[in-house]
PDB file of C-alpha atoms in Angstrom:
ATOM      1  CA  MET C   1      73.405  61.315  -4.660  1.00  0.00           C
ATOM      2  CA  ALA C   2      72.325  58.763  -1.885  1.00  0.00           C
ATOM      3  CA  MET C   3      69.844  55.672  -1.739  1.00  0.00           C
ATOM      4  CA  LYS C   4      66.537  56.532  -1.112  1.00  0.00           C
ATOM      5  CA  MET C   5      63.221  54.422  -0.437  1.00  0.00           C
ATOM      6  CA  GLU C   6      60.055  55.475  -0.672  1.00  0.00           C
ATOM      7  CA  ASN C   7      57.360  53.235   0.929  1.00  0.00           C
ATOM      8  CA  ILE C   8      54.788  53.063  -1.932  1.00  0.00           C
ATOM      9  CA  SER C   9      52.684  50.276   0.057  1.00  0.00           C
ATOM     10  CA  THR C  10      49.067  50.678   1.281  1.00  0.00           C
ATOM     11  CA  GLY C  11      49.719  49.360   5.160  1.00  0.00           C
ATOM     12  CA  LYS C  12      53.189  48.700   5.206  1.00  0.00           C
ATOM     13  CA  VAL C  13      55.648  50.378   7.881  1.00  0.00           C
ATOM     14  CA  ILE C  14      59.067  49.598   6.869  1.00  0.00           C
ATOM     15  CA  GLY C  15      62.177  49.875   9.160  1.00  0.00           C
ATOM     16  CA  ILE C  16      65.459  49.945   7.664  1.00  0.00           C
ATOM     17  CA  GLY C  17      68.476  50.426  11.203  1.00  0.00           C
ATOM     18  CA  GLU C  18      67.379  53.079  13.061  1.00  0.00           C
ATOM     19  CA  VAL C  19      65.252  54.706   9.828  1.00  0.00           C
ATOM     20  CA  THR C  20      61.225  54.125   9.826  1.00  0.00           C
ATOM     21  CA  ILE C  21      59.883  54.703   6.583  1.00  0.00           C
ATOM     22  CA  LEU C  22      55.603  54.906   6.543  1.00  0.00           C
ATOM     23  CA  PRO C  23      53.667  54.882   3.560  1.00  0.00           C
ATOM     24  CA  GLY C  24      53.832  57.670   1.109  1.00  0.00           C
ATOM     25  CA  GLU C  25      57.464  58.430   2.691  1.00  0.00           C
ATOM     26  CA  ALA C  26      60.813  58.850   0.948  1.00  0.00           C
ATOM     27  CA  LYS C  27      63.879  58.575   3.321  1.00  0.00           C
ATOM     28  CA  GLU C  28      67.478  58.166   2.852  1.00  0.00           C
ATOM     29  CA  ILE C  29      68.660  54.557   2.929  1.00  0.00           C
ATOM     30  CA  PRO C  30      71.371  54.735   5.947  1.00  0.00           C
ATOM     31  CA  ALA C  31      75.002  53.946   4.407  1.00  0.00           C
ATOM     32  CA  ALA C  32      75.402  50.112   6.709  1.00  0.00           C
ATOM     33  CA  TYR C  33      72.168  48.771   4.898  1.00  0.00           C
ATOM     34  CA  GLU C  34      72.401  50.085   1.184  1.00  0.00           C
ATOM     35  CA  ALA C  35      74.001  46.340   0.749  1.00  0.00           C
ATOM     36  CA  SER C  36      71.391  44.612   2.598  1.00  0.00           C
ATOM     37  CA  PRO C  37      69.247  41.830   0.571  1.00  0.00           C
ATOM     38  CA  ILE C  38      65.540  42.931   2.699  1.00  0.00           C
ATOM     39  CA  LEU C  39      66.011  46.058   0.064  1.00  0.00           C
ATOM     40  CA  GLU C  40      65.283  44.091  -2.674  1.00  0.00           C
ATOM     41  CA  VAL C  41      63.089  41.979  -1.040  1.00  0.00           C
ATOM     42  CA  TYR C  42      60.692  44.984  -0.260  1.00  0.00           C
ATOM     43  CA  LYS C  43      61.092  46.180  -3.549  1.00  0.00           C
ATOM     44  CA  LYS C  44      60.173  42.520  -4.829  1.00  0.00           C
ATOM     45  CA  MET C  45      57.324  42.396  -2.938  1.00  0.00           C
ATOM     46  CA  GLY C  46      55.825  45.634  -4.208  1.00  0.00           C
ATOM     47  CA  PHE C  47      56.043  47.395  -0.614  1.00  0.00           C
ATOM     48  CA  ALA C  48      59.243  49.659  -1.677  1.00  0.00           C
ATOM     49  CA  ARG C  49      60.807  52.081  -4.919  1.00  0.00           C
ATOM     50  CA  ILE C  50      64.679  52.103  -4.725  1.00  0.00           C
ATOM     51  CA  THR C  51      66.615  55.421  -5.944  1.00  0.00           C
ATOM     52  CA  GLY C  52      69.995  56.530  -5.706  1.00  0.00           C
ATOM     53  CA  LYS C  53      73.424  55.229  -6.033  1.00  0.00           C
ATOM     54  CA  ALA C  54      74.857  53.151  -3.144  1.00  0.00           C
ATOM     55  CA  SER C  55      77.959  55.230  -1.380  1.00  0.00           C
ATOM     56  CA  ALA C  56      81.245  54.051  -1.593  1.00  0.00           C
ATOM     57  CA  PRO C  57      82.191  51.254   0.511  1.00  0.00           C
ATOM     58  CA  ALA C  58      83.435  52.130   4.066  1.00  0.00           C
ATOM     59  CA  LYS C  59      87.096  51.270   3.993  1.00  0.00           C
ATOM     60  CA  THR C  60      88.573  47.990   5.449  1.00  0.00           C
ATOM     61  CA  GLN C  61      90.633  48.091   8.765  1.00  0.00           C
ATOM     62  CA  GLU C  62      93.646  47.024   6.582  1.00  0.00           C
ATOM     63  CA  GLU C  63      93.037  50.155   4.623  1.00  0.00           C
ATOM     64  CA  ILE C  64      92.704  52.445   7.821  1.00  0.00           C
ATOM     65  CA  GLU C  65      95.771  50.911   9.445  1.00  0.00           C
ATOM     66  CA  ALA C  66      97.704  51.881   5.801  1.00  0.00           C
ATOM     67  CA  GLU C  67      96.615  55.040   5.780  1.00  0.00           C
ATOM     68  CA  LYS C  68      97.705  55.774   9.527  1.00  0.00           C
ATOM     69  CA  LYS C  69     101.294  54.215   8.840  1.00  0.00           C
ATOM     70  CA  ALA C  70     101.383  56.308   5.536  1.00  0.00           C
ATOM     71  CA  GLU C  71     100.619  59.732   7.356  1.00  0.00           C
ATOM     72  CA  ALA C  72     102.972  58.562  10.285  1.00  0.00           C
ATOM     73  CA  GLU C  73     105.963  57.756   7.994  1.00  0.00           C
ATOM     74  CA  LYS C  74     105.237  61.383   6.096  1.00  0.00           C
ATOM     75  CA  ALA C  75     105.498  62.889   9.459  1.00  0.00           C
ATOM     76  CA  ALA C  76     108.374  60.928  10.262  1.00  0.00           C
ATOM     77  CA  ALA C  77     109.921  62.748   6.694  1.00  0.00           C
ATOM     78  CA  ASP C  78     108.466  66.103   7.303  1.00  0.00           C
ATOM     79  CA  ALA C  79     110.143  65.800  10.660  1.00  0.00           C
ATOM     80  CA  GLU C  80     113.506  64.921   9.290  1.00  0.00           C
ATOM     81  CA  GLU C  81     113.482  67.641   7.156  1.00  0.00           C
ATOM     82  CA  LEU C  82     112.839  70.431   9.128  1.00  0.00           C
ATOM     83  CA  ARG C  83     115.656  68.671  11.610  1.00  0.00           C
ATOM     84  CA  LYS C  84     118.241  68.985   8.360  1.00  0.00           C
ATOM     85  CA  ALA C  85     116.913  72.788   7.674  1.00  0.00           C
ATOM     86  CA  ARG C  86     117.163  73.717  10.692  1.00  0.00           C
ATOM     87  CA  LEU C  87     121.393  72.629  11.108  1.00  0.00           C
ATOM     88  CA  ALA C  88     121.941  73.789   7.727  1.00  0.00           C
ATOM     89  CA  SER C  89     120.287  77.508   9.197  1.00  0.00           C
ATOM     90  CA  LEU C  90     123.073  77.534  11.834  1.00  0.00           C
ATOM     91  CA  GLU C  91     125.709  78.532   9.812  1.00  0.00           C
ATOM     92  CA  GLY C  92     126.182  82.482  10.624  1.00  0.00           C
ATOM     93  CA  ILE C  93     122.558  82.384  12.541  1.00  0.00           C
ATOM     94  CA  SER C  94     121.599  85.630  15.046  1.00  0.00           C
ATOM     95  CA  GLU C  95     121.810  85.925  18.395  1.00  0.00           C
ATOM     96  CA  GLU C  96     118.061  86.218  18.417  1.00  0.00           C
ATOM     97  CA  GLY C  97     117.614  83.476  15.981  1.00  0.00           C
ATOM     98  CA  LEU C  98     119.497  80.907  17.946  1.00  0.00           C
ATOM     99  CA  ALA C  99     117.679  82.020  21.166  1.00  0.00           C
ATOM    100  CA  SER C 100     114.417  81.528  19.604  1.00  0.00           C
ATOM    101  CA  LEU C 101     115.768  77.978  17.943  1.00  0.00           C
ATOM    102  CA  ALA C 102     117.181  76.717  21.822  1.00  0.00           C
ATOM    103  CA  ASN C 103     113.989  78.219  23.091  1.00  0.00           C
ATOM    104  CA  GLU C 104     112.065  75.936  20.377  1.00  0.00           C
ATOM    105  CA  LEU C 105     114.025  72.902  21.594  1.00  0.00           C
ATOM    106  CA  GLY C 106     113.375  73.317  25.241  1.00  0.00           C
ATOM    107  CA  ILE C 107     116.986  75.014  26.100  1.00  0.00           C
ATOM    108  CA  ASN C 108     116.802  77.979  28.275  1.00  0.00           C
ATOM    109  CA  PRO C 109     119.732  80.044  26.472  1.00  0.00           C
ATOM    110  CA  ALA C 110     119.896  82.142  30.010  1.00  0.00           C
ATOM    111  CA  GLU C 111     121.713  78.546  31.237  1.00  0.00           C
ATOM    112  CA  CYS C 112     124.303  78.806  28.670  1.00  0.00           C
ATOM    113  CA  LYS C 113     127.861  80.175  29.543  1.00  0.00           C
ATOM    114  CA  ASP C 114     127.808  82.070  26.253  1.00  0.00           C
ATOM    115  CA  LYS C 115     126.320  81.609  22.469  1.00  0.00           C
ATOM    116  CA  ALA C 116     129.112  78.920  21.567  1.00  0.00           C
ATOM    117  CA  ASP C 117     127.281  76.692  24.416  1.00  0.00           C
ATOM    118  CA  VAL C 118     124.461  77.563  23.337  1.00  0.00           C
ATOM    119  CA  LEU C 119     125.025  76.467  19.859  1.00  0.00           C
ATOM    120  CA  LYS C 120     126.832  73.559  20.568  1.00  0.00           C
ATOM    121  CA  LYS C 121     123.424  72.631  22.807  1.00  0.00           C
ATOM    122  CA  VAL C 122     121.424  73.544  19.920  1.00  0.00           C
ATOM    123  CA  LYS C 123     123.302  71.435  17.469  1.00  0.00           C
ATOM    124  CA  ALA C 124     122.928  68.192  19.921  1.00  0.00           C
ATOM    125  CA  ALA C 125     119.397  68.547  20.369  1.00  0.00           C
ATOM    126  CA  LEU C 126     119.114  68.883  16.060  1.00  0.00           C
ATOM    127  CA  THR C 127     121.391  65.875  15.707  1.00  0.00           C
ATOM    128  CA  LYS C 128     119.472  63.747  18.059  1.00  0.00           C
ATOM    129  CA  LYS C 129     117.047  61.285  16.082  1.00  0.00           C
ATOM    130  CA  LYS C 130     113.730  60.836  17.612  1.00  0.00           C
TER     131      LYS C 130
END
């Protein structure tokens, strides 16, 4: 449950960020203002009643960057796993499968001399680390 503020004053309009709370109204407090000391001031002065719990604190820039780095590392590991699986699948691959894989890798099988040439180019493309 998000934090809410009820304006229990008789004539005071309360502003919290972009939220305006008229007397008798109750509205959700913007997450950025949940830790604001002014909330306690309004409460102590008898202008407001605050209910609910503060939402989870926003992530720090370091946490965001660490998550991005972890995602990038996972994507790189997944790509490496796929590359290894594709290399392993080349043994006994059909011509259609080879042509399909070549196209995925940006190799045009029609520009190759024969199946061995396509296979050589596909292996070279899969062996290159990105």
